[in-house]
Coordinates of C-alpha atoms in Angstrom, one line a residue:
Chain A
M1 CA 23.1 15.1 -22.3
S2 CA 22.0 15.9 -18.7
F3 CA 20.0 13.4 -16.9
K4 CA 18.3 14.5 -13.5
V5 CA 17.1 12.0 -11.1
L6 CA 15.0 13.7 -8.1
V7 CA 14.9 11.4 -4.8
P8 CA 12.3 12.6 -2.1
I9 CA 13.3 11.0 1.2
K10 CA 11.7 11.0 4.7
R11 CA 12.9 11.1 8.1
V12 CA 11.1 8.5 10.1
V13 CA 11.4 6.7 13.5
D14 CA 13.9 4.0 12.9
Y15 CA 12.3 0.7 11.8
A16 CA 13.6 -1.3 14.7
V17 CA 12.1 1.0 17.5
K18 CA 9.2 -0.5 19.4
I19 CA 7.0 2.7 19.2
R20 CA 5.2 4.3 22.0
V21 CA 1.6 5.9 21.8
K22 CA 1.6 9.1 23.5
G23 CA -0.7 9.4 26.8
D24 CA -3.0 11.9 25.4
K25 CA -3.6 10.0 22.3
S26 CA -2.4 12.9 20.1
G27 CA 0.4 10.8 18.1
V28 CA 3.3 8.5 18.6
E29 CA 6.3 9.6 20.8
T30 CA 8.9 10.7 18.5
N31 CA 11.2 12.8 21.2
G32 CA 14.4 11.2 21.9
V33 CA 13.5 8.5 19.5
K34 CA 16.2 7.1 17.0
M35 CA 15.4 8.5 13.6
S36 CA 16.6 7.3 10.4
M37 CA 15.9 7.5 6.6
N38 CA 12.7 5.5 5.5
P39 CA 14.4 2.1 4.5
F40 CA 12.2 2.4 1.1
D41 CA 13.8 5.7 0.6
E42 CA 17.3 4.4 1.1
I43 CA 16.5 1.9 -1.8
A44 CA 15.4 4.9 -4.0
V45 CA 18.5 6.6 -3.1
E46 CA 20.6 3.8 -3.9
E47 CA 18.8 3.2 -7.4
A48 CA 19.5 6.7 -8.4
I49 CA 23.0 6.6 -7.5
R50 CA 23.4 3.2 -9.5
L51 CA 21.8 5.0 -12.5
K52 CA 24.6 7.5 -12.1
E53 CA 27.4 4.8 -12.0
K54 CA 26.1 3.3 -15.0
G55 CA 26.6 6.4 -16.9
I56 CA 22.9 7.0 -17.3
A57 CA 21.9 9.9 -14.8
T58 CA 24.2 12.7 -14.5
E59 CA 23.1 14.3 -11.3
V60 CA 20.9 12.9 -8.2
V61 CA 19.1 15.6 -6.2
A62 CA 17.8 14.4 -2.7
V63 CA 14.8 16.6 -1.4
S64 CA 13.2 16.2 2.2
M65 CA 10.4 17.8 3.7
G66 CA 9.7 18.7 7.3
P67 CA 11.5 20.3 10.3
K68 CA 15.1 21.2 10.4
T69 CA 16.5 17.8 11.6
C70 CA 15.4 16.5 7.7
Q71 CA 18.9 18.1 6.8
E72 CA 20.6 15.2 8.6
T73 CA 18.8 12.6 6.5
I74 CA 19.4 14.5 3.2
R75 CA 23.2 14.6 4.4
G76 CA 22.9 10.9 4.8
S77 CA 21.8 10.4 1.2
I78 CA 24.7 12.8 0.0
A79 CA 27.0 10.6 1.8
M80 CA 25.6 7.7 0.0
G81 CA 26.1 9.5 -3.3
A82 CA 23.7 12.0 -3.9
D83 CA 24.9 15.3 -5.5
K84 CA 22.4 18.2 -4.3
G85 CA 20.3 18.3 -1.4
I86 CA 17.0 20.4 -0.9
H87 CA 15.3 20.8 2.2
V88 CA 11.8 22.2 2.3
D89 CA 11.2 23.5 5.7
G90 CA 7.9 22.7 7.1
G91 CA 8.4 23.7 10.4
T92 CA 6.5 21.5 13.0
T93 CA 3.6 21.1 10.7
D94 CA 3.1 17.5 10.0
L95 CA 3.1 17.1 6.1
Q96 CA 0.6 14.8 4.8
P97 CA 1.1 12.9 1.4
L98 CA -1.2 15.4 -0.5
A99 CA 1.1 18.3 0.6
V100 CA 4.3 16.7 -0.1
A101 CA 3.0 15.8 -3.4
K102 CA 2.1 19.2 -4.3
L103 CA 5.4 20.5 -3.0
L104 CA 7.0 17.9 -5.1
K105 CA 5.3 18.9 -8.1
K106 CA 6.5 22.4 -7.6
L107 CA 10.3 21.2 -7.1
V108 CA 9.8 19.1 -10.3
D109 CA 8.7 22.2 -12.3
K110 CA 11.8 24.0 -11.2
E111 CA 14.4 21.0 -11.3
K112 CA 13.0 19.4 -14.1
P113 CA 14.1 15.9 -13.3
N114 CA 13.9 13.1 -16.1
L115 CA 12.8 10.6 -13.2
V116 CA 11.8 10.9 -9.7
I117 CA 12.4 7.7 -7.6
L118 CA 10.6 7.3 -4.2
G119 CA 10.1 4.7 -1.9
K120 CA 6.8 2.9 -2.1
Q121 CA 5.7 3.7 1.5
A122 CA 6.8 5.7 4.8
I123 CA 7.2 3.1 7.5
D124 CA 5.5 5.5 10.0
D125 CA 2.1 6.5 8.4
D126 CA 2.4 3.5 6.1
S127 CA 0.4 5.5 3.4
N128 CA 1.9 4.5 0.1
Q129 CA 0.6 7.5 -1.7
T130 CA 3.0 10.1 -2.4
G131 CA 4.6 8.8 -5.7
Q132 CA 1.0 8.0 -7.2
M133 CA -0.4 11.4 -6.2
L134 CA 2.9 13.2 -7.6
A135 CA 2.3 11.1 -10.9
G136 CA -1.4 12.1 -11.2
L137 CA -0.5 16.1 -10.3
L138 CA 2.0 15.9 -13.1
N139 CA 0.1 13.5 -15.5
W140 CA 3.4 11.2 -15.9
P141 CA 3.4 7.7 -16.0
Q142 CA 3.9 5.6 -12.9
A143 CA 5.5 2.5 -12.0
T144 CA 4.9 1.6 -8.2
F145 CA 6.4 -1.3 -6.3
A146 CA 9.4 -1.6 -8.6
S147 CA 11.6 -4.5 -8.0
K148 CA 13.6 -3.8 -11.5
V149 CA 14.5 -0.5 -13.2
D150 CA 15.9 -1.0 -16.7
I151 CA 17.1 2.1 -18.9
D152 CA 19.0 1.6 -21.9
K153 CA 22.1 3.8 -21.9
S154 CA 21.9 4.3 -25.6
S155 CA 18.1 5.8 -25.7
P156 CA 17.5 7.2 -22.1
N157 CA 14.1 8.6 -23.0
S158 CA 12.4 5.6 -21.6
V159 CA 12.3 3.0 -18.9
K160 CA 11.5 -0.6 -18.4
V161 CA 10.0 -1.3 -14.9
T162 CA 9.2 -4.8 -13.2
R163 CA 6.7 -4.2 -10.8
E164 CA 5.5 -6.5 -7.8
I165 CA 1.9 -7.2 -8.0
D166 CA -0.4 -9.4 -6.3
G167 CA 0.4 -13.0 -7.6
G168 CA 3.6 -12.1 -9.4
L169 CA 5.4 -9.6 -11.3
E170 CA 4.5 -7.2 -14.3
T171 CA 6.7 -5.4 -16.7
L172 CA 5.9 -2.0 -18.0
S173 CA 7.5 0.1 -20.3
M174 CA 7.0 4.0 -20.2
K175 CA 8.4 7.3 -21.6
L176 CA 10.3 9.5 -19.6
P177 CA 9.7 11.5 -17.6
A178 CA 8.2 9.3 -15.1
I179 CA 7.5 8.3 -11.5
I180 CA 8.8 5.1 -9.9
T181 CA 8.4 3.9 -6.3
C182 CA 10.6 1.2 -5.0
D183 CA 9.8 -2.2 -3.6
L184 CA 12.2 -3.8 -1.0
R185 CA 13.6 -6.4 -3.6
L186 CA 14.9 -3.5 -5.9
N187 CA 18.3 -3.5 -4.5
E188 CA 20.6 -3.6 -1.3
P189 CA 21.5 0.1 -0.1
R190 CA 25.0 0.8 0.5
Y191 CA 26.5 2.0 3.7
A192 CA 28.1 5.5 3.2
K193 CA 31.8 5.6 3.6
L194 CA 33.3 7.6 6.5
Q195 CA 35.0 9.9 4.4
N196 CA 32.0 10.7 2.5
I197 CA 30.0 11.2 5.5
M198 CA 32.7 13.8 6.7
K199 CA 32.1 15.5 3.2
S200 CA 28.3 15.5 3.4
K201 CA 28.5 17.4 6.6
K202 CA 30.0 20.2 4.7
A203 CA 27.5 19.9 1.6
E204 CA 25.5 23.1 1.0
L205 CA 21.7 22.5 1.1
Q206 CA 19.2 24.5 -0.5
V207 CA 16.5 25.5 1.9
L208 CA 12.9 26.4 0.7
T209 CA 9.8 27.0 2.4
P210 CA 6.1 25.9 1.4
Q211 CA 5.4 29.5 1.0
E212 CA 8.3 30.2 -1.3
L213 CA 7.0 27.2 -3.5
G214 CA 3.5 28.7 -3.2
V215 CA 1.9 25.5 -1.6
D216 CA -0.7 25.4 1.1
T217 CA 0.2 22.6 3.1
N218 CA -3.2 22.4 4.9
T219 CA -5.4 19.3 4.2
N220 CA -8.9 18.3 5.0
L221 CA -8.0 14.9 6.7
K222 CA -7.5 15.4 10.6
T223 CA -6.2 12.8 12.8
I224 CA -8.7 12.6 15.9
S225 CA -6.9 10.2 18.1
V226 CA -3.9 7.7 17.9
E227 CA -4.1 4.7 20.1
E228 CA -2.5 1.2 20.8
P229 CA -4.0 -1.5 19.1
P230 CA -5.9 -4.0 21.2
K231 CA -3.6 -6.6 22.8
R232 CA -3.7 -10.3 22.1
T233 CA -4.2 -12.3 25.3
G234 CA -1.3 -14.2 25.9
G235 CA -1.4 -17.9 25.0
V236 CA 0.1 -20.9 26.3
K237 CA 3.3 -23.0 25.5
V238 CA 2.5 -26.6 24.9
D239 CA 5.2 -29.5 25.0
S240 CA 3.8 -31.9 22.7
I241 CA 2.0 -32.5 19.3
D242 CA -1.1 -34.1 21.1
A243 CA -1.4 -30.7 23.1
V244 CA -1.2 -28.7 19.8
I245 CA -4.1 -31.0 18.5
T246 CA -6.0 -30.8 21.6
S247 CA -5.8 -26.9 21.4
L248 CA -6.8 -26.8 17.6
K249 CA -9.8 -28.8 18.5
K250 CA -10.7 -26.4 21.2
F251 CA -10.9 -23.8 18.8
A252 CA -12.8 -25.9 16.6
L253 CA -10.0 -25.5 13.7
I254 CA -9.9 -29.2 12.9
Chain B
M1 CA -34.9 41.6 -0.1
I2 CA -33.6 40.5 3.1
L3 CA -36.5 37.7 3.4
N4 CA -35.2 36.5 -0.1
K5 CA -31.8 36.3 1.0
V6 CA -32.8 34.4 4.0
I7 CA -34.7 31.9 2.0
K8 CA -32.1 31.6 -0.4
N9 CA -29.5 30.8 2.2
S10 CA -31.8 28.5 4.0
I11 CA -32.1 26.5 0.3
K12 CA -28.2 26.6 0.4
L13 CA -28.1 25.3 3.7
N14 CA -30.6 22.5 2.7
Q15 CA -28.7 21.4 -0.3
H16 CA -25.3 21.3 1.8
F17 CA -27.2 19.1 4.3
I18 CA -28.5 16.7 1.4
R19 CA -25.0 16.6 0.0
N20 CA -23.4 15.7 3.2
Y21 CA -25.8 12.9 4.1
S22 CA -26.8 11.3 0.8
S23 CA -23.6 9.3 0.2
K24 CA -22.7 8.0 -3.1
T25 CA -20.0 5.4 -2.9
L26 CA -18.1 4.1 -5.8
V27 CA -16.2 0.9 -5.3
I28 CA -13.6 -0.4 -8.0
A29 CA -14.0 -3.6 -8.7
E30 CA -10.7 -5.9 -8.7
H31 CA -10.6 -8.9 -11.2
D32 CA -8.1 -10.7 -13.2
G33 CA -10.2 -10.5 -16.5
G34 CA -11.8 -14.0 -15.8
K35 CA -13.2 -13.6 -12.3
L36 CA -13.9 -11.2 -9.4
L37 CA -11.5 -11.1 -6.8
S38 CA -12.9 -11.7 -3.5
G39 CA -11.5 -8.4 -1.6
T40 CA -13.9 -6.5 -3.8
L41 CA -16.9 -7.9 -1.7
N42 CA -15.1 -7.1 1.6
T43 CA -14.8 -3.6 0.3
I44 CA -18.6 -3.6 -0.6
T45 CA -19.4 -4.2 2.7
A46 CA -17.0 -1.4 3.8
A47 CA -19.0 0.7 1.5
S48 CA -22.3 -0.5 3.1
K49 CA -21.0 1.1 6.5
I50 CA -20.8 4.5 5.1
G51 CA -24.6 4.4 4.1
G52 CA -26.1 5.7 1.1
E53 CA -25.8 4.3 -2.5
I54 CA -23.1 2.0 -3.6
S55 CA -21.9 1.6 -7.3
V56 CA -19.1 -0.7 -8.7
L57 CA -16.9 0.1 -11.4
V58 CA -15.7 -2.8 -13.6
A59 CA -13.1 -1.6 -16.2
G60 CA -11.4 -4.4 -18.2
S61 CA -11.8 -6.4 -21.4
K62 CA -14.7 -9.0 -22.0
C63 CA -15.8 -8.9 -18.3
N64 CA -19.6 -9.8 -19.1
S65 CA -19.5 -12.6 -16.3
I66 CA -17.8 -10.5 -13.6
V67 CA -20.4 -7.7 -14.4
E68 CA -23.4 -10.0 -14.0
S69 CA -22.0 -11.5 -10.8
L70 CA -21.6 -8.0 -9.3
C71 CA -25.3 -7.2 -10.2
K72 CA -26.2 -9.9 -7.9
V73 CA -24.2 -8.7 -4.9
K74 CA -26.6 -7.5 -2.2
G75 CA -26.5 -3.6 -1.6
V76 CA -25.1 -2.8 -5.2
K77 CA -27.3 -0.1 -7.0
S78 CA -25.5 0.3 -10.4
V79 CA -22.6 -1.3 -12.1
Y80 CA -20.6 0.9 -14.3
T81 CA -18.7 -1.0 -17.1
V82 CA -16.2 0.0 -19.5
D83 CA -15.0 -2.7 -21.6
H84 CA -12.2 -2.2 -24.0
P85 CA -9.0 -4.1 -25.1
T86 CA -6.9 -1.3 -23.7
L87 CA -8.1 -2.3 -20.2
E88 CA -6.9 -5.9 -20.4
H89 CA -4.0 -5.0 -18.1
S90 CA -5.0 -2.9 -15.1
L91 CA -2.9 0.3 -15.4
A92 CA -3.1 3.4 -13.1
E93 CA -3.1 5.7 -16.1
T94 CA -6.1 4.0 -18.1
I95 CA -8.5 3.5 -14.8
T96 CA -7.7 6.7 -13.2
P97 CA -9.5 9.1 -15.8
I98 CA -12.4 7.0 -15.8
I99 CA -12.7 7.4 -11.9
V100 CA -12.2 11.3 -12.1
Q101 CA -14.7 11.6 -14.7
L102 CA -17.3 9.5 -12.7
Q103 CA -16.8 11.3 -9.6
Q104 CA -17.6 14.4 -11.6
K105 CA -20.7 13.2 -13.5
E106 CA -22.1 11.2 -10.4
S107 CA -21.0 13.7 -7.6
L108 CA -19.5 10.5 -5.6
S109 CA -19.0 11.1 -2.1
H110 CA -16.7 8.3 -1.6
I111 CA -14.5 5.9 -3.8
L112 CA -12.9 2.9 -2.4
S113 CA -11.0 -0.1 -3.4
S114 CA -9.3 -2.8 -2.0
A115 CA -5.9 -2.3 -0.4
S116 CA -4.1 -4.5 -2.4
N117 CA -1.2 -3.9 -4.8
F118 CA -4.3 -3.1 -7.4
G119 CA -5.8 -0.4 -5.3
K120 CA -2.6 1.2 -3.9
N121 CA -1.7 1.7 -7.3
F122 CA -4.3 3.8 -8.8
V123 CA -6.4 5.2 -5.7
P124 CA -3.7 8.1 -4.6
R125 CA -3.3 8.9 -8.2
V126 CA -7.0 9.5 -8.3
A127 CA -6.9 11.4 -5.2
G128 CA -4.0 13.6 -6.3
I129 CA -6.0 14.8 -9.4
L130 CA -9.2 15.4 -7.3
D131 CA -7.1 17.4 -5.0
V132 CA -8.3 15.5 -1.9
S133 CA -6.2 13.4 0.7
A134 CA -6.5 9.4 0.4
I135 CA -7.1 7.4 3.2
S136 CA -5.0 4.0 3.3
E137 CA -5.9 0.7 4.7
I138 CA -9.2 1.6 6.3
T139 CA -9.9 -1.0 9.1
S140 CA -13.3 0.7 10.3
V141 CA -15.9 3.2 9.4
K142 CA -17.1 5.2 12.2
D143 CA -19.3 7.4 10.1
S144 CA -19.3 8.9 6.4
E145 CA -16.3 11.1 7.4
T146 CA -14.5 9.2 10.1
F147 CA -12.3 6.1 9.6
T148 CA -9.7 4.0 11.4
R149 CA -6.4 2.8 10.0
P150 CA -3.1 1.3 11.1
I151 CA 0.1 3.3 11.3
Y152 CA 3.6 2.2 12.4
A153 CA 3.2 -1.3 11.1
G154 CA -0.1 -2.0 13.0
N155 CA 1.4 -0.7 16.4
A156 CA -0.9 2.2 16.5
I157 CA -4.3 2.7 15.2
A158 CA -5.2 6.2 14.0
T159 CA -8.6 7.6 13.9
V160 CA -9.1 10.1 11.1
K161 CA -11.6 12.4 9.8
S162 CA -11.9 13.8 6.3
S163 CA -13.9 17.0 5.2
D164 CA -12.7 16.6 1.6
K165 CA -15.8 16.9 -1.0
C166 CA -15.0 13.2 -1.9
K167 CA -13.3 10.7 0.6
V168 CA -10.9 8.5 -1.4
G169 CA -9.5 5.3 0.3
T170 CA -8.3 1.8 0.4
V171 CA -9.8 -0.9 2.4
R172 CA -8.0 -3.4 4.6
T173 CA -10.4 -6.2 3.2
T174 CA -9.5 -8.5 6.1
A175 CA -11.2 -6.2 8.5
F176 CA -14.5 -6.7 6.8
E177 CA -17.0 -9.5 6.0
K178 CA -17.7 -10.2 2.4
A179 CA -20.9 -8.9 1.2
P180 CA -23.3 -11.5 0.3
V181 CA -23.1 -12.5 -3.5
E182 CA -27.0 -12.9 -3.7
G183 CA -30.2 -10.8 -3.4
G184 CA -28.9 -7.8 -5.5
S185 CA -30.2 -6.5 -8.5
A186 CA -28.0 -3.8 -9.8
Q187 CA -28.5 -2.0 -13.1
V188 CA -25.6 -2.1 -15.6
V189 CA -24.4 1.4 -16.9
N190 CA -22.3 1.1 -19.9
C191 CA -19.5 4.0 -19.9
N192 CA -17.7 2.9 -23.1
D193 CA -18.9 6.1 -24.8
W194 CA -17.4 8.7 -23.0
A195 CA -15.0 6.5 -21.1
V196 CA -12.9 4.7 -24.0
P197 CA -11.5 8.5 -25.5
L198 CA -10.5 9.4 -22.0
V199 CA -8.4 6.1 -21.6
E200 CA -7.0 6.5 -25.1
K201 CA -6.2 9.9 -24.3
S202 CA -4.4 9.2 -21.2
L203 CA -2.3 6.6 -23.0
Q204 CA -1.2 8.8 -25.6
E205 CA 0.2 11.4 -22.9
T206 CA 1.6 8.9 -20.7
Q207 CA 2.9 6.7 -23.4
V208 CA 2.8 3.7 -20.9
K209 CA 2.7 0.2 -22.2
W210 CA 2.2 -3.1 -20.5
D211 CA 4.9 -5.6 -21.5
S212 CA 4.6 -8.9 -19.8
S213 CA 3.5 -10.6 -16.4
E214 CA 4.6 -13.5 -14.6
V215 CA 1.9 -14.8 -12.3
K216 CA 2.4 -17.7 -10.0
K217 CA -0.1 -20.4 -10.6
S218 CA -0.9 -22.3 -7.6
E219 CA -3.7 -24.9 -6.7
R220 CA -3.9 -23.5 -3.1
P221 CA -6.3 -20.8 -1.9
E222 CA -5.1 -17.2 -2.4
L223 CA -3.1 -16.0 0.6
T224 CA -5.1 -13.1 1.7
S225 CA -8.4 -14.7 1.6
A226 CA -7.3 -18.6 3.0
R227 CA -8.9 -19.6 6.1
V228 CA -5.6 -21.2 7.0
V229 CA -2.2 -20.0 6.5
I230 CA 1.1 -21.5 7.4
S231 CA 4.1 -19.5 7.1
G232 CA 7.7 -20.4 7.2
G233 CA 10.6 -18.2 8.0
R234 CA 14.4 -18.3 8.0
G235 CA 14.2 -21.4 10.2
M236 CA 13.3 -23.3 7.2
K237 CA 16.7 -23.3 5.9
S238 CA 15.8 -23.7 2.2
G239 CA 13.3 -23.6 -0.3
E240 CA 13.2 -27.2 -0.7
N241 CA 12.1 -27.5 2.9
F242 CA 8.7 -25.4 2.4
K243 CA 7.6 -28.7 1.0
L244 CA 6.9 -29.5 4.3
L245 CA 4.6 -26.6 4.9
E246 CA 2.9 -27.4 1.4
E247 CA 2.0 -30.8 2.8
L248 CA 0.4 -29.3 5.9
A249 CA -1.4 -26.8 4.0
D250 CA -2.7 -29.4 1.7
T251 CA -4.0 -31.5 4.8
L252 CA -5.6 -28.1 6.0
G253 CA -6.9 -26.6 3.0
G254 CA -4.7 -23.5 3.6
A255 CA -2.3 -21.2 1.8
V256 CA 1.5 -21.2 2.4
G257 CA 3.0 -17.8 3.4
A258 CA 6.4 -16.6 4.1
S259 CA 8.4 -14.2 6.4
R260 CA 10.7 -11.5 4.8
A261 CA 13.6 -13.4 5.9
A262 CA 12.6 -16.4 4.1
V263 CA 11.9 -14.1 0.9
D264 CA 15.2 -12.4 1.3
S265 CA 17.1 -15.7 1.7
G266 CA 15.6 -17.0 -1.7
F267 CA 13.7 -19.7 -0.1
V268 CA 10.4 -18.5 -1.8
S269 CA 8.9 -15.9 -4.3
N270 CA 8.3 -12.5 -2.7
D271 CA 4.6 -12.7 -3.3
L272 CA 4.1 -15.1 -0.4
Q273 CA 5.6 -12.6 2.0
V274 CA 3.2 -11.6 4.9
G275 CA 4.0 -8.4 6.7
Q276 CA 4.1 -4.6 6.7
T277 CA 5.6 -4.6 3.3
G278 CA 4.2 -7.9 1.7
K279 CA 0.5 -9.2 2.4
I280 CA -1.8 -8.7 5.2
V281 CA -3.7 -11.8 6.3
A282 CA -6.2 -12.6 8.9
P283 CA -7.0 -16.3 8.7
E284 CA -8.9 -18.3 11.2
L285 CA -5.7 -20.0 11.7
Y286 CA -2.1 -19.0 11.2
I287 CA 0.9 -21.3 11.9
A288 CA 4.0 -19.6 12.0
V289 CA 7.1 -22.1 11.5
G290 CA 10.7 -21.1 12.0
I291 CA 9.5 -17.4 12.2
S292 CA 10.9 -15.2 15.1
G293 CA 8.3 -12.7 14.8
A294 CA 9.9 -9.3 14.0
I295 CA 7.1 -6.3 14.2
Q296 CA 7.2 -6.1 10.5
H297 CA 5.9 -9.5 10.2
L298 CA 3.3 -9.2 12.9
A299 CA 2.1 -6.3 11.2
G300 CA 0.8 -8.6 8.4
M301 CA -0.8 -11.6 10.8
K302 CA -1.6 -10.4 14.1
D303 CA -5.3 -10.1 13.5
S304 CA -5.4 -13.8 12.7
K305 CA -8.1 -15.6 14.9
V306 CA -5.8 -18.1 16.2
I307 CA -2.0 -18.0 16.1
V308 CA 0.0 -21.3 16.5
A309 CA 3.7 -21.0 16.5
I310 CA 6.6 -23.6 16.1
N311 CA 10.0 -22.5 17.0
K312 CA 12.7 -24.1 18.6
D313 CA 13.7 -20.6 20.3
P314 CA 11.7 -20.6 23.4
E315 CA 12.4 -16.8 23.7
A316 CA 11.2 -15.9 20.2
P317 CA 9.0 -12.8 20.2
I318 CA 6.4 -14.9 18.1
F319 CA 5.4 -16.6 21.4
Q320 CA 4.1 -13.4 22.9
V321 CA 1.4 -13.2 20.2
A322 CA 0.7 -17.1 19.9
D323 CA -2.4 -18.8 21.3
V324 CA -0.5 -22.0 21.2
G325 CA 3.4 -22.0 21.1
Y326 CA 5.1 -25.2 20.6
V327 CA 8.9 -25.1 21.4
S328 CA 10.4 -27.8 19.0
D329 CA 12.5 -28.3 15.9
L330 CA 10.7 -27.9 13.1
F331 CA 11.8 -30.7 11.0
K332 CA 10.3 -33.0 13.5
A333 CA 7.3 -31.1 14.5
V334 CA 5.6 -30.1 11.0
P335 CA 5.6 -33.7 9.8
E336 CA 4.3 -35.0 13.1
L337 CA 1.7 -32.2 13.1
N338 CA 0.7 -33.2 9.5
E339 CA 0.1 -36.6 10.6
A340 CA -1.8 -35.9 13.7
I341 CA -4.0 -33.7 12.0
K342 CA -4.9 -36.2 9.4
K343 CA -5.6 -38.6 12.0
A344 CA -7.8 -36.2 14.1
K345 CA -9.9 -35.4 11.1

């Protein structure tokens, strides 16, 4: 029996990079900046591969949307253990969550996965939307902020997911196909082995365009400007508890 | 003929004008079954900045008292209620069809909820079905179409403008005051008749079931709305040592938070995490103890009014944002500070 997992991944500015806002306020400088797979997506890939290792999933398909450089990110996921990569070449257009969700819906219609696992948010736009939008478009059940995914090998047509909610945890069970978005606690992603990295470089990727998928990627949300947040005024270092107390009194906090 | 056409066109224009400028905003109430969560009040304030009518949806089971309290909130015109056992646990699959239907029935121009895990869960699902973009973590309302929101862990602020028929978004509650809980007199509109069948249909189609919850009970105020937050990081060394912070929190009437490092090390549970991937707080006083100040952590607390940092490493980045920095061993400094505050009070 086949059990396919689709894992959408995004190429973003590396989490450790201190970003710079462009002088013309049009966005954040990404030229010559280190890019990596979105950390939450690494967790999604890892979870999909673990499902394969447990003998539940039979195929893991990684998909990324954006410029040609996304292919590197897809190869990264293949090096981790994904079986197949699909690149939706969006050119230089900045694809928003709604456009990505629509493109993913078309891919779901084509690939017919049993499960789609996504990161809960991309660390560049911090939207936290794509998985939920896709679930809405497909009318599939969704489990967001997953910290545990449990599929019974003997009846792999449903999933139990523990979610991180405000104030604690919650467990849902749902019928497959379903959408899961990963929280940080779900797992610890593996490092790709050199041998697998070499192999992934030769892997053949399927390349599609939004036009071929019949999706208009324009949306009605425009970014007018991107600016630096207001800077905090530098504080003082004090060398005694008394001085801390004096400051707290000055701010009328005690 | 031509004159007729001109008149018709101008009527159309007029209608278009009216549609655009008389906003109808729906706020989705967040509650735990027993009481309204305060983030809803901040979201109502965000809604009031848009202008136009504000209504609130309360979906749940046995929520009479919540509905009553919302009717008194200033600025709320109507409170839509759907009260049914299937809504006891808020699932995206059950609340979404209600909101989508309300949008169609009432021609809502805006749909807002707080940017907690509650709102983040269903708001984009609603947007997807309505075929509109969603706007996450709104920090200010410039006009009915223009909003600001942080990106890149709060290291940049984007101003975005939506021309969607309905603007759907989540509100960063710490960026708005709470709406006054008195002075309002909203009408209650019971929606069970049409809403319950939609909920049941959705449950049947998605076959999602709530199994269990593990909610951490605490006597201390809720992290995101606490006036004072004391957070510990890797420097706390163990979960045991968080007692020091709890004692200080009790002296100040505050809540305890943590950095991701402290959560990953297993010192405390992850619902205490403050940061880009955890909770966003903006208390009057934030005391960071044994926290270096990685950008992901700063994203969750840098809008606090006063930041105090206690760290033995004078080079820790936290000192760059702290109003008061105390370079010291936390195991000595925290108990001393606790005693000194008790005395000073």
